[in-house]
Short mmCIF file of C-alpha atoms in Angstrom, two decimals:
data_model
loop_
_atom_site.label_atom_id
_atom_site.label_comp_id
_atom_site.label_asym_id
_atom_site.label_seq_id
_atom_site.Cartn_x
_atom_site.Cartn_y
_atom_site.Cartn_z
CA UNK A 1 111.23 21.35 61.65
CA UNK A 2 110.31 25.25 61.16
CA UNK A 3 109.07 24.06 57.57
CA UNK A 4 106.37 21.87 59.29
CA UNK A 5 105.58 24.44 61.77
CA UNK A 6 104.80 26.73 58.85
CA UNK A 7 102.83 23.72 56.69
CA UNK A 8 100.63 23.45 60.03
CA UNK A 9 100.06 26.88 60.81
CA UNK A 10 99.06 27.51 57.45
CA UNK A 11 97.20 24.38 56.73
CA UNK A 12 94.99 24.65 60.04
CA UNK A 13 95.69 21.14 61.58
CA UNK A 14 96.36 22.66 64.86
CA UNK A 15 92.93 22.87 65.49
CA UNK A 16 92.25 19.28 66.08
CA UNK A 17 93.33 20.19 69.59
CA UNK A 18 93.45 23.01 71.95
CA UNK A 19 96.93 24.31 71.25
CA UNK A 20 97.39 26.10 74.82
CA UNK A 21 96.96 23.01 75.96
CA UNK A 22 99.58 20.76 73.86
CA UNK A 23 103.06 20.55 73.96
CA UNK A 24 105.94 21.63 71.78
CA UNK A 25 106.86 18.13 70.75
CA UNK A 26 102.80 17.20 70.53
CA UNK A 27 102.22 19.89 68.23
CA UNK A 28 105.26 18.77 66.24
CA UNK A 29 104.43 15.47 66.09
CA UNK A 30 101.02 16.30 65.15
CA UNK A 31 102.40 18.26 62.25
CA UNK A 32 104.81 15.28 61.09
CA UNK A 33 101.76 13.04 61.11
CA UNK A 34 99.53 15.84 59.19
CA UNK A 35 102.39 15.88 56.96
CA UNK A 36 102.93 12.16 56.36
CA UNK A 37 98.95 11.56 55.38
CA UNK A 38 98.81 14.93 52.99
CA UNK A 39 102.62 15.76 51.86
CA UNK A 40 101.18 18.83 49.59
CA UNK A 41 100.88 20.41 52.57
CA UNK A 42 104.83 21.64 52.09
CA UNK A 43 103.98 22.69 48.78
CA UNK A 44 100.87 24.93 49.64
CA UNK A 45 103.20 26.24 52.41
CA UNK A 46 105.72 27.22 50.46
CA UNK A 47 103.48 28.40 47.63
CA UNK A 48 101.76 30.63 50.23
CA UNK A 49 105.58 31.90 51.48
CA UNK A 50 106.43 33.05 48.12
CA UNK A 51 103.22 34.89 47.36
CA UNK A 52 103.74 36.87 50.60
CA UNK A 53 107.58 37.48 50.36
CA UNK A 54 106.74 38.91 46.03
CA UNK A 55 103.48 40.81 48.37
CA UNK A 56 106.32 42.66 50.46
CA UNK A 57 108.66 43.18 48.03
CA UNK A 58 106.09 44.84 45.52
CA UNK A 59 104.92 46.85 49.03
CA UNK A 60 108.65 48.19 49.54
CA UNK A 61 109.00 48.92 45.66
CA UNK A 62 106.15 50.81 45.58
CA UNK A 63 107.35 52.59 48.54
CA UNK A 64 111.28 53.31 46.77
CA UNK A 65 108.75 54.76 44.16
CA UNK A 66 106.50 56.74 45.70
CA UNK A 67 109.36 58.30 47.60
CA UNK A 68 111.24 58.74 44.33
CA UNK A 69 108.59 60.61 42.60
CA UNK A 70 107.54 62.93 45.52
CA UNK A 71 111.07 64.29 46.45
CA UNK A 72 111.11 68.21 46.42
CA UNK A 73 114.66 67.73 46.39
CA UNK A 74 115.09 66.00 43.00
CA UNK A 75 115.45 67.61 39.79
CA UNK A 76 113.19 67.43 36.98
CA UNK A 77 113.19 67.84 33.28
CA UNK A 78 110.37 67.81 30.65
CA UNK A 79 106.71 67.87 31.66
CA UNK A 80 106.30 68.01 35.33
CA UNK A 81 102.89 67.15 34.71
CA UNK A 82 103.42 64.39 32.41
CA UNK A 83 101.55 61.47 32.38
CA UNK A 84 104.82 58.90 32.63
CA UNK A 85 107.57 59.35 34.82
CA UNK A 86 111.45 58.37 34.13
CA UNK A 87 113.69 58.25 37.02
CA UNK A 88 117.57 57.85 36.61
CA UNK A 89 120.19 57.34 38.53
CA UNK A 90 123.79 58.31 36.80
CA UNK A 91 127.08 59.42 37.13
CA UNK A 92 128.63 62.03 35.29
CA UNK A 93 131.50 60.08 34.75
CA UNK A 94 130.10 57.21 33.42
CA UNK A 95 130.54 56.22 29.44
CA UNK A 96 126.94 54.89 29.43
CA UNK A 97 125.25 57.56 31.20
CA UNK A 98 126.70 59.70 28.51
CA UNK A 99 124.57 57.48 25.42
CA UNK A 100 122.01 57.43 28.08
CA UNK A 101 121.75 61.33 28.31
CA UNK A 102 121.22 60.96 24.56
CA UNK A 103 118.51 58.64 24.81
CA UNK A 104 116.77 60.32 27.30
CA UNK A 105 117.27 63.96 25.04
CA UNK A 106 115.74 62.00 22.32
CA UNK A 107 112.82 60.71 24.58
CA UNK A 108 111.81 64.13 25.54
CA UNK A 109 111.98 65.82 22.49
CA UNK A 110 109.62 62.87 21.27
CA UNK A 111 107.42 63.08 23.88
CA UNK A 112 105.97 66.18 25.24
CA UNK A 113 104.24 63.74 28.29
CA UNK A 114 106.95 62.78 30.01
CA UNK A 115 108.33 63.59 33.44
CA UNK A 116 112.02 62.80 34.41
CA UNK A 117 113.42 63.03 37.56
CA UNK A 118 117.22 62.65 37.98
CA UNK A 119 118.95 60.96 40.79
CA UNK A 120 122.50 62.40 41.25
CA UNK A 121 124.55 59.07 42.57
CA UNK A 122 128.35 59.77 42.03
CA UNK A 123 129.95 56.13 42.48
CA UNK A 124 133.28 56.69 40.30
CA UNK A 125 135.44 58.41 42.34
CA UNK A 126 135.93 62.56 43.81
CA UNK A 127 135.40 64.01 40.44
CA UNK A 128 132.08 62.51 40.29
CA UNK A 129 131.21 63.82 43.98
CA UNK A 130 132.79 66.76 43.17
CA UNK A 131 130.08 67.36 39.10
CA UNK A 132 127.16 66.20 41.31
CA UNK A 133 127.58 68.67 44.25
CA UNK A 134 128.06 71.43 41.36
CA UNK A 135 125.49 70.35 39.23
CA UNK A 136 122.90 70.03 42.20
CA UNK A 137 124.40 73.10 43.66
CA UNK A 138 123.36 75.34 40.20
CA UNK A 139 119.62 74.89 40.84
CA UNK A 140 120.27 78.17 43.32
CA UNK A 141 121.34 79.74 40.22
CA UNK A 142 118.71 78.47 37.95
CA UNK A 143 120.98 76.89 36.25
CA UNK A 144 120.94 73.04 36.39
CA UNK A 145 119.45 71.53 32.80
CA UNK A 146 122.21 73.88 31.21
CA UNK A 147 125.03 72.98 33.45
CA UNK A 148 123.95 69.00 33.56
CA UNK A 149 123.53 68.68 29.95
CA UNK A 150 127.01 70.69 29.23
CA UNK A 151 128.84 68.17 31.77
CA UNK A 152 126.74 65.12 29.95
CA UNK A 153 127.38 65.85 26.34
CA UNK A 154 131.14 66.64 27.11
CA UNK A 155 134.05 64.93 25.86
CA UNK A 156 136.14 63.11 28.11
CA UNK A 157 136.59 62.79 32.04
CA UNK A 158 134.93 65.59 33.99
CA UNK A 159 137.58 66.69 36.04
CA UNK A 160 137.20 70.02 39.03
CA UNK A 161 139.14 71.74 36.27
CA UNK A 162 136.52 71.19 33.50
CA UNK A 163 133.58 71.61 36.29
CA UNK A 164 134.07 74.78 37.22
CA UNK A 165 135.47 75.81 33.46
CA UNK A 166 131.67 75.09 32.92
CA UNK A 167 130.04 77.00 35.57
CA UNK A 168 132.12 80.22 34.16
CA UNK A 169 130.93 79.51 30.56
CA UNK A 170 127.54 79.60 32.23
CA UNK A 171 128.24 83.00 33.48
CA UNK A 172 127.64 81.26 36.79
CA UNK A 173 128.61 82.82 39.90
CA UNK A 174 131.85 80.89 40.93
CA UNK A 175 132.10 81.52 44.75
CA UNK A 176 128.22 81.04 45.44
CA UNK A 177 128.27 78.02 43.45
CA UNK A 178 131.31 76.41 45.79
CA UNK A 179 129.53 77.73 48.76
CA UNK A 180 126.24 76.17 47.59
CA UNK A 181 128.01 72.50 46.90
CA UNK A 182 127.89 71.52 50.82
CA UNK A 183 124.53 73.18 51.58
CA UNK A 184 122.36 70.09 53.15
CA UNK A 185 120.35 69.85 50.27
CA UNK A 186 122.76 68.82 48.18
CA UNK A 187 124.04 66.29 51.11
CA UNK A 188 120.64 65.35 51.21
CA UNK A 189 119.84 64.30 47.57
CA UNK A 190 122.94 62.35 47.42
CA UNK A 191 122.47 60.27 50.64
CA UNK A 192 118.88 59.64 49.39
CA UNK A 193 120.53 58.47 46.17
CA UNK A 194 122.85 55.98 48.02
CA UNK A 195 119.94 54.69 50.21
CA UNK A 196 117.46 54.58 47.50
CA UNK A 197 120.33 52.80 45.38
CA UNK A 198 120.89 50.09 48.12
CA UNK A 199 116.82 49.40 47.89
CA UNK A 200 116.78 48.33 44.79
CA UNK A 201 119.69 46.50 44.31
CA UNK A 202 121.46 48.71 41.81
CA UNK A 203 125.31 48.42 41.20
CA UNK A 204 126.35 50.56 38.67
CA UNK A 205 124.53 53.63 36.39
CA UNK A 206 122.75 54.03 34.51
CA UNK A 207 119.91 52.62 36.02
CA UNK A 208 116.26 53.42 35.68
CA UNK A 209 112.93 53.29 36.50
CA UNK A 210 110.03 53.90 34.25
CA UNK A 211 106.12 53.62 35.39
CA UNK A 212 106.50 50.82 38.02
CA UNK A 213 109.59 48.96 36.38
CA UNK A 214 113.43 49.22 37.36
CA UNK A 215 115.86 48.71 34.62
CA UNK A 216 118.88 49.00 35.67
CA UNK A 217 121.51 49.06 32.90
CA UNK A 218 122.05 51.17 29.17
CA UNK A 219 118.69 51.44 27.44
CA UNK A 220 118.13 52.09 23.62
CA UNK A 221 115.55 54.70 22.57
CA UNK A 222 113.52 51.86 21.26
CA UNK A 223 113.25 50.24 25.02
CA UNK A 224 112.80 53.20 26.93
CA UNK A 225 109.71 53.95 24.79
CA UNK A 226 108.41 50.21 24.37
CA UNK A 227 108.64 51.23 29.01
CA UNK A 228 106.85 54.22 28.41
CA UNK A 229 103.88 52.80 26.24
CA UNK A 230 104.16 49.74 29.03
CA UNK A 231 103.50 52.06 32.26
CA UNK A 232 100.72 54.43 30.20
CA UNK A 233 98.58 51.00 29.21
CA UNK A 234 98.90 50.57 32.84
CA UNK A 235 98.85 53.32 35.17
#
């Protein structure tokens, strides 16, 4: 019955009478008859339902994007001013985030108009908590493309041992770096990267957005830049 409520609101046929002045089961009845004599009227109703629920979604993706790209607390490689901007989500951890970190080297050094903006989301276990605190943590230290790229071109599982092996090869300051792992920025970023996350329905890293387009999944070079070209021919 809520379906023909909907096909009459939409269609209009409630104003072949006063509706104050009907009743619940006149106003349904009127509907079933409306309904009976012009049975498109489901279809336009349900036409009309999916154009507004794709409406709101495209609202709230714009919004996930918006907020993505504006976040002080995010940090960015390549152009800041560029033109196109790539936004990942990854794990340190993760085997494809690794040939994604590639991909994304190679994209920059291609392109000197690009913006990416990297969304710390540790999902495979403490080590992974433990890189992205660190790596987020060694922006106080000026220190973060170095440190992310030595964790993401590594061999292996990135254990505490290897993380902090790291920040010393940096010539990183040890005990500010620890202390600077629970500061709220860094609990910020990463709850914003677990809300953000839920949004759009990602599951697993890598994931991306490029322009106005979420890909979640490994991209090749050759996709990422076919996105690129995509969002430029249509800011």
């Amino acid at each position: 019955m809520r379906a023909i409520l909907l096909a009459l609101a939409f269609a209009g046929f409630a104003q072949s009478a006063p509706a104050q002045s009907m009743t619940e089961d006149q106003v349904k009845q009127l509907a079933l008859e409306a309904i009976l004599e012009n049975p498109e009227i489901i279809m336009q109703a349900v036409a009309i339902l999916q154009q507004r629920e794709k409406e709101r979604a495209a609202s709230g993706a714009n919004t996930v994007r918006l907020e993505l790209e504006s976040d002080p607390n995010a940090p960015n490689l390549g152009n800041p001013e560029g033109d196109v901007t790539v936004v990942e989500f990854f794990d340190y951890n993760c085997p494809y985030c690794r040939s994604a970190g590639q991909t994304v080297q190679a994209l920059l050094a291609a392109d000197e108009n690009i913006r990416v903006i990297y969304r710390e989301w540790p999902i495979l276990g403490d080590d992974s908590v433990i890189a992205a605190r660190a790596a987020l943590a060694a922006r106080e230290q000026g220190k973060y493309e170095a440190f992310h790229w030595a964790l993401m071109n590594g061999e292996g599982r990135v254990t505490e041992a290897l993380i902090f092996k790291v920040a010393r090869d940096l010539g990183m300051d040890v005990a500010q770096l620890e202390a600077d792992m629970v500061s709220p920025a860094v609990e910020a970023h990463i709850a914003l990267s677990n809300a953000l996350a839920q949004q759009l329905g990602f599951t697993g890293t890598p994931a991306f957005i490029v322009g106005d387009k979420t890909a979640p999944g490994m991209l090749s070079l050759d996709e990422i830049t076919t996105l690129v070209a995509e969002a430029r021919a249509d800011p």
